[in-house]
GROMACS .gro file of N, CA and C in nm:
model
  471
    1UNK      N    1   1.339  -0.063  -1.599
    1UNK     CA    2   1.320  -0.199  -1.647
    1UNK      C    3   1.208  -0.256  -1.562
    2UNK      N    4   1.102  -0.307  -1.632
    2UNK     CA    5   0.997  -0.376  -1.559
    2UNK      C    6   1.019  -0.526  -1.557
    3UNK      N    7   0.969  -0.583  -1.450
    3UNK     CA    8   0.974  -0.727  -1.425
    3UNK      C    9   0.873  -0.790  -1.531
    4UNK      N   10   0.929  -0.892  -1.601
    4UNK     CA   11   0.848  -0.955  -1.716
    4UNK      C   12   0.730  -1.026  -1.648
    5UNK      N   13   0.734  -1.063  -1.524
    5UNK     CA   14   0.630  -1.132  -1.461
    5UNK      C   15   0.521  -1.029  -1.410
    6UNK      N   16   0.552  -0.911  -1.403
    6UNK     CA   17   0.454  -0.808  -1.344
    6UNK      C   18   0.359  -0.763  -1.456
    7UNK      N   19   0.250  -0.715  -1.419
    7UNK     CA   20   0.137  -0.669  -1.505
    7UNK      C   21   0.118  -0.521  -1.466
    8UNK      N   22   0.090  -0.446  -1.577
    8UNK     CA   23   0.058  -0.304  -1.554
    8UNK      C   24  -0.070  -0.290  -1.481
    9UNK      N   25  -0.071  -0.217  -1.367
    9UNK     CA   26  -0.190  -0.201  -1.279
    9UNK      C   27  -0.221  -0.042  -1.264
   10UNK      N   28  -0.338  -0.020  -1.222
   10UNK     CA   29  -0.364   0.113  -1.181
   10UNK      C   30  -0.360   0.129  -1.035
   11UNK      N   31  -0.263   0.209  -0.987
   11UNK     CA   32  -0.243   0.228  -0.849
   11UNK      C   33  -0.272   0.364  -0.799
   12UNK      N   34  -0.325   0.380  -0.679
   12UNK     CA   35  -0.360   0.507  -0.624
   12UNK      C   36  -0.262   0.542  -0.506
   13UNK      N   37  -0.193   0.651  -0.517
   13UNK     CA   38  -0.102   0.696  -0.421
   13UNK      C   39  -0.160   0.813  -0.343
   14UNK      N   40  -0.176   0.800  -0.213
   14UNK     CA   41  -0.230   0.913  -0.121
   14UNK      C   42  -0.119   0.963  -0.028
   15UNK      N   43  -0.083   1.076  -0.050
   15UNK     CA   44   0.026   1.131   0.043
   15UNK      C   45   0.009   1.292   0.041
   16UNK      N   46   0.011   1.349   0.160
   16UNK     CA   47   0.000   1.494   0.165
   16UNK      C   48   0.124   1.572   0.127
   17UNK      N   49   0.240   1.494   0.125
   17UNK     CA   50   0.368   1.547   0.092
   17UNK      C   51   0.386   1.539  -0.062
   18UNK      N   52   0.380   1.653  -0.134
   18UNK     CA   53   0.387   1.639  -0.280
   18UNK      C   54   0.512   1.579  -0.333
   19UNK      N   55   0.631   1.597  -0.271
   19UNK     CA   56   0.759   1.550  -0.319
   19UNK      C   57   0.750   1.391  -0.301
   20UNK      N   58   0.702   1.341  -0.182
   20UNK     CA   59   0.700   1.202  -0.164
   20UNK      C   60   0.598   1.137  -0.256
   21UNK      N   61   0.487   1.197  -0.273
   21UNK     CA   62   0.379   1.143  -0.363
   21UNK      C   63   0.425   1.131  -0.512
   22UNK      N   64   0.489   1.240  -0.559
   22UNK     CA   65   0.551   1.240  -0.685
   22UNK      C   66   0.660   1.145  -0.713
   23UNK      N   67   0.752   1.129  -0.617
   23UNK     CA   68   0.854   1.035  -0.624
   23UNK      C   69   0.800   0.892  -0.631
   24UNK      N   70   0.711   0.856  -0.547
   24UNK     CA   71   0.657   0.721  -0.550
   24UNK      C   72   0.590   0.699  -0.683
   25UNK      N   73   0.505   0.795  -0.725
   25UNK     CA   74   0.437   0.795  -0.856
   25UNK      C   75   0.535   0.767  -0.977
   26UNK      N   76   0.644   0.843  -0.967
   26UNK     CA   77   0.750   0.826  -1.075
   26UNK      C   78   0.806   0.688  -1.069
   27UNK      N   79   0.832   0.638  -0.961
   27UNK     CA   80   0.895   0.498  -0.947
   27UNK      C   81   0.795   0.394  -0.999
   28UNK      N   82   0.666   0.415  -0.950
   28UNK     CA   83   0.572   0.315  -0.999
   28UNK      C   84   0.549   0.327  -1.152
   29UNK      N   85   0.558   0.441  -1.207
   29UNK     CA   86   0.557   0.464  -1.352
   29UNK      C   87   0.676   0.386  -1.413
   30UNK      N   88   0.794   0.388  -1.357
   30UNK     CA   89   0.901   0.314  -1.410
   30UNK      C   90   0.890   0.165  -1.409
   31UNK      N   91   0.796   0.118  -1.312
   31UNK     CA   92   0.761  -0.025  -1.317
   31UNK      C   93   0.654  -0.060  -1.405
   32UNK      N   94   0.600   0.044  -1.482
   32UNK     CA   95   0.500   0.018  -1.575
   32UNK      C   96   0.348   0.038  -1.534
   33UNK      N   97   0.339   0.086  -1.418
   33UNK     CA   98   0.200   0.104  -1.370
   33UNK      C   99   0.147   0.239  -1.405
   34UNK      N  100   0.012   0.244  -1.412
   34UNK     CA  101  -0.056   0.378  -1.426
   34UNK      C  102  -0.098   0.429  -1.276
   35UNK      N  103  -0.061   0.553  -1.257
   35UNK     CA  104  -0.080   0.602  -1.114
   35UNK      C  105  -0.176   0.722  -1.114
   36UNK      N  106  -0.266   0.709  -1.008
   36UNK     CA  107  -0.356   0.827  -0.976
   36UNK      C  108  -0.299   0.874  -0.842
   37UNK      N  109  -0.291   1.011  -0.837
   37UNK     CA  110  -0.242   1.070  -0.706
   37UNK      C  111  -0.342   1.162  -0.640
   38UNK      N  112  -0.341   1.148  -0.501
   38UNK     CA  113  -0.436   1.231  -0.422
   38UNK      C  114  -0.355   1.291  -0.303
   39UNK      N  115  -0.387   1.415  -0.273
   39UNK     CA  116  -0.311   1.482  -0.173
   39UNK      C  117  -0.370   1.461  -0.038
   40UNK      N  118  -0.479   1.391  -0.024
   40UNK     CA  119  -0.542   1.366   0.112
   40UNK      C  120  -0.615   1.237   0.111
   41UNK      N  121  -0.659   1.191   0.225
   41UNK     CA  122  -0.733   1.072   0.229
   41UNK      C  123  -0.876   1.090   0.168
   42UNK      N  124  -0.932   1.203   0.193
   42UNK     CA  125  -1.071   1.227   0.127
   42UNK      C  126  -1.047   1.229  -0.016
   43UNK      N  127  -0.950   1.297  -0.077
   43UNK     CA  128  -0.938   1.300  -0.222
   43UNK      C  129  -0.920   1.160  -0.277
   44UNK      N  130  -0.834   1.080  -0.206
   44UNK     CA  131  -0.807   0.950  -0.250
   44UNK      C  132  -0.939   0.859  -0.260
   45UNK      N  133  -1.012   0.880  -0.150
   45UNK     CA  134  -1.149   0.795  -0.152
   45UNK      C  135  -1.232   0.843  -0.253
   46UNK      N  136  -1.231   0.966  -0.293
   46UNK     CA  137  -1.315   1.014  -0.404
   46UNK      C  138  -1.273   0.955  -0.537
   47UNK      N  139  -1.131   0.945  -0.550
   47UNK     CA  140  -1.083   0.873  -0.674
   47UNK      C  141  -1.126   0.728  -0.669
   48UNK      N  142  -1.118   0.672  -0.561
   48UNK     CA  143  -1.148   0.529  -0.548
   48UNK      C  144  -1.296   0.498  -0.592
   49UNK      N  145  -1.389   0.601  -0.552
   49UNK     CA  146  -1.526   0.583  -0.582
   49UNK      C  147  -1.561   0.596  -0.727
   50UNK      N  148  -1.462   0.663  -0.801
   50UNK     CA  149  -1.490   0.703  -0.948
   50UNK      C  150  -1.409   0.620  -1.043
   51UNK      N  151  -1.298   0.558  -1.001
   51UNK     CA  152  -1.209   0.489  -1.101
   51UNK      C  153  -1.166   0.353  -1.054
   52UNK      N  154  -1.149   0.266  -1.145
   52UNK     CA  155  -1.095   0.141  -1.108
   52UNK      C  156  -0.953   0.150  -1.050
   53UNK      N  157  -0.924   0.084  -0.945
   53UNK     CA  158  -0.787   0.086  -0.876
   53UNK      C  159  -0.753  -0.058  -0.840
   54UNK      N  160  -0.625  -0.097  -0.861
   54UNK     CA  161  -0.578  -0.226  -0.834
   54UNK      C  162  -0.506  -0.236  -0.700
   55UNK      N  163  -0.467  -0.120  -0.647
   55UNK     CA  164  -0.386  -0.121  -0.520
   55UNK      C  165  -0.387   0.027  -0.475
   56UNK      N  166  -0.389   0.046  -0.339
   56UNK     CA  167  -0.388   0.175  -0.274
   56UNK      C  168  -0.258   0.177  -0.188
   57UNK      N  169  -0.174   0.283  -0.209
   57UNK     CA  170  -0.068   0.322  -0.115
   57UNK      C  171  -0.104   0.443  -0.051
   58UNK      N  172  -0.104   0.445   0.082
   58UNK     CA  173  -0.137   0.563   0.166
   58UNK      C  174  -0.027   0.592   0.266
   59UNK      N  175   0.002   0.722   0.281
   59UNK     CA  176   0.087   0.768   0.389
   59UNK      C  177   0.014   0.754   0.518
   60UNK      N  178   0.091   0.726   0.626
   60UNK     CA  179   0.033   0.710   0.757
   60UNK      C  180  -0.012   0.844   0.817
   61UNK      N  181   0.086   0.939   0.833
   61UNK     CA  182   0.051   1.056   0.898
   61UNK      C  183   0.014   1.166   0.798
   62UNK      N  184  -0.114   1.207   0.801
   62UNK     CA  185  -0.163   1.311   0.712
   62UNK      C  186  -0.271   1.385   0.796
   63UNK      N  187  -0.295   1.509   0.764
   63UNK     CA  188  -0.400   1.591   0.826
   63UNK      C  189  -0.538   1.531   0.781
   64UNK      N  190  -0.630   1.543   0.861
   64UNK     CA  191  -0.762   1.481   0.826
   64UNK      C  192  -0.760   1.335   0.850
   65UNK      N  193  -0.787   1.253   0.749
   65UNK     CA  194  -0.781   1.108   0.757
   65UNK      C  195  -0.640   1.063   0.767
   66UNK      N  196  -0.615   0.981   0.865
   66UNK     CA  197  -0.477   0.916   0.866
   66UNK      C  198  -0.468   0.798   0.776
   67UNK      N  199  -0.357   0.742   0.751
   67UNK     CA  200  -0.350   0.624   0.673
   67UNK      C  201  -0.430   0.507   0.722
   68UNK      N  202  -0.444   0.492   0.864
   68UNK     CA  203  -0.516   0.388   0.921
   68UNK      C  204  -0.660   0.400   0.888
   69UNK      N  205  -0.707   0.532   0.897
   69UNK     CA  206  -0.851   0.559   0.864
   69UNK      C  207  -0.875   0.528   0.718
   70UNK      N  208  -0.785   0.571   0.630
   70UNK     CA  209  -0.805   0.550   0.482
   70UNK      C  210  -0.802   0.398   0.455
   71UNK      N  211  -0.717   0.321   0.522
   71UNK     CA  212  -0.711   0.182   0.503
   71UNK      C  213  -0.839   0.109   0.544
   72UNK      N  214  -0.899   0.154   0.666
   72UNK     CA  215  -1.022   0.103   0.704
   72UNK      C  216  -1.139   0.130   0.612
   73UNK      N  217  -1.147   0.254   0.565
   73UNK     CA  218  -1.255   0.292   0.455
   73UNK      C  219  -1.230   0.224   0.338
   74UNK      N  220  -1.114   0.210   0.278
   74UNK     CA  221  -1.088   0.137   0.158
   74UNK      C  222  -1.146  -0.002   0.170
   75UNK      N  223  -1.103  -0.078   0.282
   75UNK     CA  224  -1.148  -0.212   0.298
   75UNK      C  225  -1.306  -0.223   0.318
   76UNK      N  226  -1.363  -0.117   0.367
   76UNK     CA  227  -1.514  -0.120   0.375
   76UNK      C  228  -1.571  -0.113   0.237
   77UNK      N  229  -1.508  -0.031   0.148
   77UNK     CA  230  -1.561  -0.012   0.015
   77UNK      C  231  -1.525  -0.133  -0.071
   78UNK      N  232  -1.397  -0.184  -0.065
   78UNK     CA  233  -1.348  -0.289  -0.156
   78UNK      C  234  -1.257  -0.391  -0.070
   79UNK      N  235  -1.320  -0.479   0.003
   79UNK     CA  236  -1.254  -0.567   0.087
   79UNK      C  237  -1.122  -0.638   0.048
   80UNK      N  238  -1.118  -0.667  -0.079
   80UNK     CA  239  -1.006  -0.735  -0.138
   80UNK      C  240  -0.900  -0.649  -0.194
   81UNK      N  241  -0.923  -0.520  -0.197
   81UNK     CA  242  -0.828  -0.424  -0.264
   81UNK      C  243  -0.705  -0.418  -0.171
   82UNK      N  244  -0.591  -0.442  -0.224
   82UNK     CA  245  -0.465  -0.433  -0.133
   82UNK      C  246  -0.439  -0.297  -0.092
   83UNK      N  247  -0.396  -0.275   0.034
   83UNK     CA  248  -0.358  -0.148   0.088
   83UNK      C  249  -0.221  -0.150   0.146
   84UNK      N  250  -0.133  -0.058   0.106
   84UNK     CA  251   0.008  -0.054   0.147
   84UNK      C  252   0.016   0.078   0.228
   85UNK      N  253   0.060   0.064   0.356
   85UNK     CA  254   0.076   0.184   0.445
   85UNK      C  255   0.220   0.221   0.422
   86UNK      N  256   0.248   0.358   0.396
   86UNK     CA  257   0.377   0.407   0.369
   86UNK      C  258   0.404   0.507   0.476
   87UNK      N  259   0.523   0.488   0.554
   87UNK     CA  260   0.551   0.582   0.679
   87UNK      C  261   0.698   0.591   0.696
   88UNK      N  262   0.738   0.692   0.741
   88UNK     CA  263   0.868   0.716   0.791
   88UNK      C  264   0.895   0.656   0.936
   89UNK      N  265   0.794   0.625   0.998
   89UNK     CA  266   0.803   0.559   1.135
   89UNK      C  267   0.763   0.414   1.138
   90UNK      N  268   0.789   0.338   1.037
   90UNK     CA  269   0.745   0.200   1.030
   90UNK      C  270   0.780   0.112   1.148
   91UNK      N  271   0.901   0.129   1.199
   91UNK     CA  272   0.943   0.049   1.311
   91UNK      C  273   0.889   0.092   1.454
   92UNK      N  274   0.825   0.207   1.454
   92UNK     CA  275   0.755   0.255   1.578
   92UNK      C  276   0.614   0.209   1.589
   93UNK      N  277   0.571   0.144   1.491
   93UNK     CA  278   0.430   0.088   1.498
   93UNK      C  279   0.425  -0.034   1.578
   94UNK      N  280   0.346  -0.048   1.674
   94UNK     CA  281   0.336  -0.169   1.755
   94UNK      C  282   0.279  -0.277   1.673
   95UNK      N  283   0.340  -0.393   1.684
   95UNK     CA  284   0.297  -0.519   1.615
   95UNK      C  285   0.147  -0.559   1.643
   96UNK      N  286   0.101  -0.508   1.764
   96UNK     CA  287  -0.037  -0.535   1.800
   96UNK      C  288  -0.136  -0.427   1.768
   97UNK      N  289  -0.092  -0.346   1.677
   97UNK     CA  290  -0.176  -0.226   1.622
   97UNK      C  291  -0.306  -0.289   1.572
   98UNK      N  292  -0.426  -0.265   1.628
   98UNK     CA  293  -0.555  -0.330   1.574
   98UNK      C  294  -0.578  -0.294   1.431
   99UNK      N  295  -0.549  -0.182   1.384
   99UNK     CA  296  -0.583  -0.138   1.251
   99UNK      C  297  -0.499  -0.212   1.145
  100UNK      N  298  -0.397  -0.280   1.190
  100UNK     CA  299  -0.309  -0.354   1.095
  100UNK      C  300  -0.392  -0.458   1.009
  101UNK      N  301  -0.505  -0.503   1.060
  101UNK     CA  302  -0.590  -0.590   0.982
  101UNK      C  303  -0.641  -0.535   0.849
  102UNK      N  304  -0.637  -0.397   0.838
  102UNK     CA  305  -0.680  -0.330   0.722
  102UNK      C  306  -0.564  -0.305   0.621
  103UNK      N  307  -0.444  -0.342   0.653
  103UNK     CA  308  -0.335  -0.306   0.579
  103UNK      C  309  -0.263  -0.444   0.529
  104UNK      N  310  -0.228  -0.451   0.406
  104UNK     CA  311  -0.168  -0.572   0.340
  104UNK      C  312  -0.015  -0.565   0.350
  105UNK      N  313   0.038  -0.453   0.361
  105UNK     CA  314   0.190  -0.446   0.365
  105UNK      C  315   0.221  -0.302   0.419
  106UNK      N  316   0.346  -0.287   0.463
  106UNK     CA  317   0.396  -0.167   0.523
  106UNK      C  318   0.521  -0.139   0.450
  107UNK      N  319   0.534  -0.018   0.403
  107UNK     CA  320   0.659   0.030   0.322
  107UNK      C  321   0.723   0.143   0.405
  108UNK      N  322   0.849   0.129   0.437
  108UNK     CA  323   0.917   0.230   0.511
  108UNK      C  324   0.978   0.344   0.422
  109UNK      N  325   0.953   0.467   0.459
  109UNK     CA  326   1.026   0.574   0.388
  109UNK      C  327   1.159   0.595   0.448
  110UNK      N  328   1.265   0.639   0.368
  110UNK     CA  329   1.252   0.658   0.233
  110UNK      C  330   1.258   0.520   0.160
  111UNK      N  331   1.198   0.506   0.041
  111UNK     CA  332   1.195   0.386  -0.026
  111UNK      C  333   1.246   0.403  -0.172
  112UNK      N  334   1.305   0.301  -0.231
  112UNK     CA  335   1.349   0.303  -0.370
  112UNK      C  336   1.268   0.206  -0.447
  113UNK      N  337   1.318   0.198  -0.576
  113UNK     CA  338   1.251   0.107  -0.677
  113UNK      C  339   1.237  -0.029  -0.628
  114UNK      N  340   1.357  -0.087  -0.575
  114UNK     CA  341   1.361  -0.222  -0.541
  114UNK      C  342   1.266  -0.251  -0.422
  115UNK      N  343   1.256  -0.157  -0.315
  115UNK     CA  344   1.169  -0.181  -0.204
  115UNK      C  345   1.021  -0.174  -0.256
  116UNK      N  346   0.982  -0.084  -0.336
  116UNK     CA  347   0.858  -0.070  -0.380
  116UNK      C  348   0.808  -0.182  -0.459
  117UNK      N  349   0.896  -0.239  -0.544
  117UNK     CA  350   0.867  -0.359  -0.633
  117UNK      C  351   0.849  -0.483  -0.550
  118UNK      N  352   0.936  -0.492  -0.441
  118UNK     CA  353   0.927  -0.605  -0.350
  118UNK      C  354   0.796  -0.613  -0.271
  119UNK      N  355   0.737  -0.502  -0.240
  119UNK     CA  356   0.613  -0.489  -0.161
  119UNK      C  357   0.493  -0.512  -0.257
  120UNK      N  358   0.481  -0.435  -0.371
  120UNK     CA  359   0.359  -0.434  -0.452
  120UNK      C  360   0.360  -0.545  -0.551
  121UNK      N  361   0.482  -0.607  -0.590
  121UNK     CA  362   0.479  -0.707  -0.687
  121UNK      C  363   0.389  -0.820  -0.643
  122UNK      N  364   0.399  -0.882  -0.528
  122UNK     CA  365   0.313  -0.997  -0.487
  122UNK      C  366   0.163  -0.949  -0.473
  123UNK      N  367   0.148  -0.826  -0.441
  123UNK     CA  368   0.001  -0.773  -0.421
  123UNK      C  369  -0.061  -0.741  -0.551
  124UNK      N  370   0.012  -0.717  -0.661
  124UNK     CA  371  -0.050  -0.688  -0.788
  124UNK      C  372  -0.050  -0.780  -0.893
  125UNK      N  373   0.001  -0.906  -0.867
  125UNK     CA  374   0.009  -1.014  -0.959
  125UNK      C  375  -0.134  -1.085  -0.955
  126UNK      N  376  -0.176  -1.140  -1.067
  126UNK     CA  377  -0.304  -1.212  -1.068
  126UNK      C  378  -0.282  -1.340  -0.999
  127UNK      N  379  -0.344  -1.358  -0.889
  127UNK     CA  380  -0.330  -1.486  -0.805
  127UNK      C  381  -0.479  -1.513  -0.757
  128UNK      N  382  -0.557  -1.577  -0.842
  128UNK     CA  383  -0.701  -1.600  -0.812
  128UNK      C  384  -0.713  -1.696  -0.688
  129UNK      N  385  -0.624  -1.769  -0.668
  129UNK     CA  386  -0.631  -1.860  -0.553
  129UNK      C  387  -0.604  -1.798  -0.416
  130UNK      N  388  -0.540  -1.676  -0.423
  130UNK     CA  389  -0.515  -1.616  -0.284
  130UNK      C  390  -0.564  -1.475  -0.272
  131UNK      N  391  -0.618  -1.421  -0.382
  131UNK     CA  392  -0.661  -1.278  -0.378
  131UNK      C  393  -0.768  -1.271  -0.271
  132UNK      N  394  -0.753  -1.188  -0.168
  132UNK     CA  395  -0.848  -1.159  -0.065
  132UNK      C  396  -0.848  -1.265   0.035
  133UNK      N  397  -0.772  -1.373   0.033
  133UNK     CA  398  -0.764  -1.463   0.128
  133UNK      C  399  -0.700  -1.420   0.267
  134UNK      N  400  -0.767  -1.439   0.370
  134UNK     CA  401  -0.718  -1.391   0.500
  134UNK      C  402  -0.703  -1.498   0.594
  135UNK      N  403  -0.592  -1.507   0.661
  135UNK     CA  404  -0.574  -1.616   0.753
  135UNK      C  405  -0.556  -1.555   0.896
  136UNK      N  406  -0.658  -1.572   0.990
  136UNK     CA  407  -0.660  -1.511   1.116
  136UNK      C  408  -0.521  -1.551   1.190
  137UNK      N  409  -0.472  -1.669   1.169
  137UNK     CA  410  -0.357  -1.711   1.244
  137UNK      C  411  -0.235  -1.631   1.193
  138UNK      N  412  -0.240  -1.567   1.083
  138UNK     CA  413  -0.123  -1.484   1.034
  138UNK      C  414  -0.148  -1.333   1.068
  139UNK      N  415  -0.238  -1.311   1.162
  139UNK     CA  416  -0.272  -1.168   1.201
  139UNK      C  417  -0.354  -1.094   1.108
  140UNK      N  418  -0.427  -1.174   1.019
  140UNK     CA  419  -0.509  -1.098   0.932
  140UNK      C  420  -0.447  -1.070   0.790
  141UNK      N  421  -0.321  -1.102   0.770
  141UNK     CA  422  -0.254  -1.068   0.642
  141UNK      C  423  -0.289  -1.185   0.543
  142UNK      N  424  -0.284  -1.154   0.412
  142UNK     CA  425  -0.305  -1.264   0.323
  142UNK      C  426  -0.213  -1.389   0.360
  143UNK      N  427  -0.277  -1.497   0.330
  143UNK     CA  428  -0.204  -1.623   0.359
  143UNK      C  429  -0.060  -1.622   0.337
  144UNK      N  430   0.019  -1.669   0.436
  144UNK     CA  431   0.166  -1.677   0.415
  144UNK      C  432   0.243  -1.547   0.440
  145UNK      N  433   0.180  -1.458   0.500
  145UNK     CA  434   0.249  -1.332   0.526
  145UNK      C  435   0.244  -1.296   0.678
  146UNK      N  436   0.336  -1.222   0.715
  146UNK     CA  437   0.329  -1.171   0.857
  146UNK      C  438   0.361  -1.027   0.862
  147UNK      N  439   0.313  -0.961   0.968
  147UNK     CA  440   0.337  -0.821   0.982
  147UNK      C  441   0.488  -0.784   0.973
  148UNK      N  442   0.571  -0.867   1.035
  148UNK     CA  443   0.716  -0.839   1.042
  148UNK      C  444   0.776  -0.856   0.898
  149UNK      N  445   0.734  -0.951   0.824
  149UNK     CA  446   0.795  -0.960   0.689
  149UNK      C  447   0.739  -0.867   0.582
  150UNK      N  448   0.630  -0.801   0.618
  150UNK     CA  449   0.575  -0.704   0.520
  150UNK      C  450   0.631  -0.561   0.533
  151UNK      N  451   0.721  -0.542   0.639
  151UNK     CA  452   0.787  -0.411   0.657
  151UNK      C  453   0.904  -0.411   0.557
  152UNK      N  454   0.906  -0.326   0.466
  152UNK     CA  455   1.016  -0.317   0.359
  152UNK      C  456   1.067  -0.182   0.369
  153UNK      N  457   1.200  -0.173   0.371
  153UNK     CA  458   1.264  -0.042   0.367
  153UNK      C  459   1.379  -0.037   0.456
  154UNK      N  460   1.447   0.072   0.464
  154UNK     CA  461   1.568   0.082   0.552
  154UNK      C  462   1.540   0.056   0.693
  155UNK      N  463   1.622  -0.001   0.764
  155UNK     CA  464   1.605  -0.028   0.911
  155UNK      C  465   1.634   0.093   0.993
  156UNK      N  466   1.617   0.089   1.122
  156UNK     CA  467   1.651   0.214   1.200
  156UNK      C  468   1.806   0.232   1.204
  157UNK      N  469   1.839   0.355   1.218
  157UNK     CA  470   1.981   0.387   1.212
  157UNK      C  471   2.055   0.352   1.343
   0.00000   0.00000   0.00000
């Protein structure tokens, strides 16, 4: 069931783990989005150069380009394109991580439909007044957000 306020978007999922990538792609499809999948940061950036994309979700720990590197390169190519970092170690990332400025939200694995929708919903809605707006006082996240509130998913056991 899709949220009537949501709009179908084209999302890019980058994850070297096929089962994680396919699961997230399936859940995004259930939300009504079109999904492109990439098995590496390099493959994801190639897709981004060739196709329109409304949001990028990238795994943090991958061979070759890490999620941090992917986020930095995505923002260099398209500064206002939302980037969601997906990781099983979300709570181990220091709040002062310098690369966080390239990430719009953090999603903890494992994640379900509700967690994904909570994170990508605000990032994929048409909001001309705030798209790309960055507030240095908020740590570089879009206005009204903070690093702590952008971590969505199960807490530590």
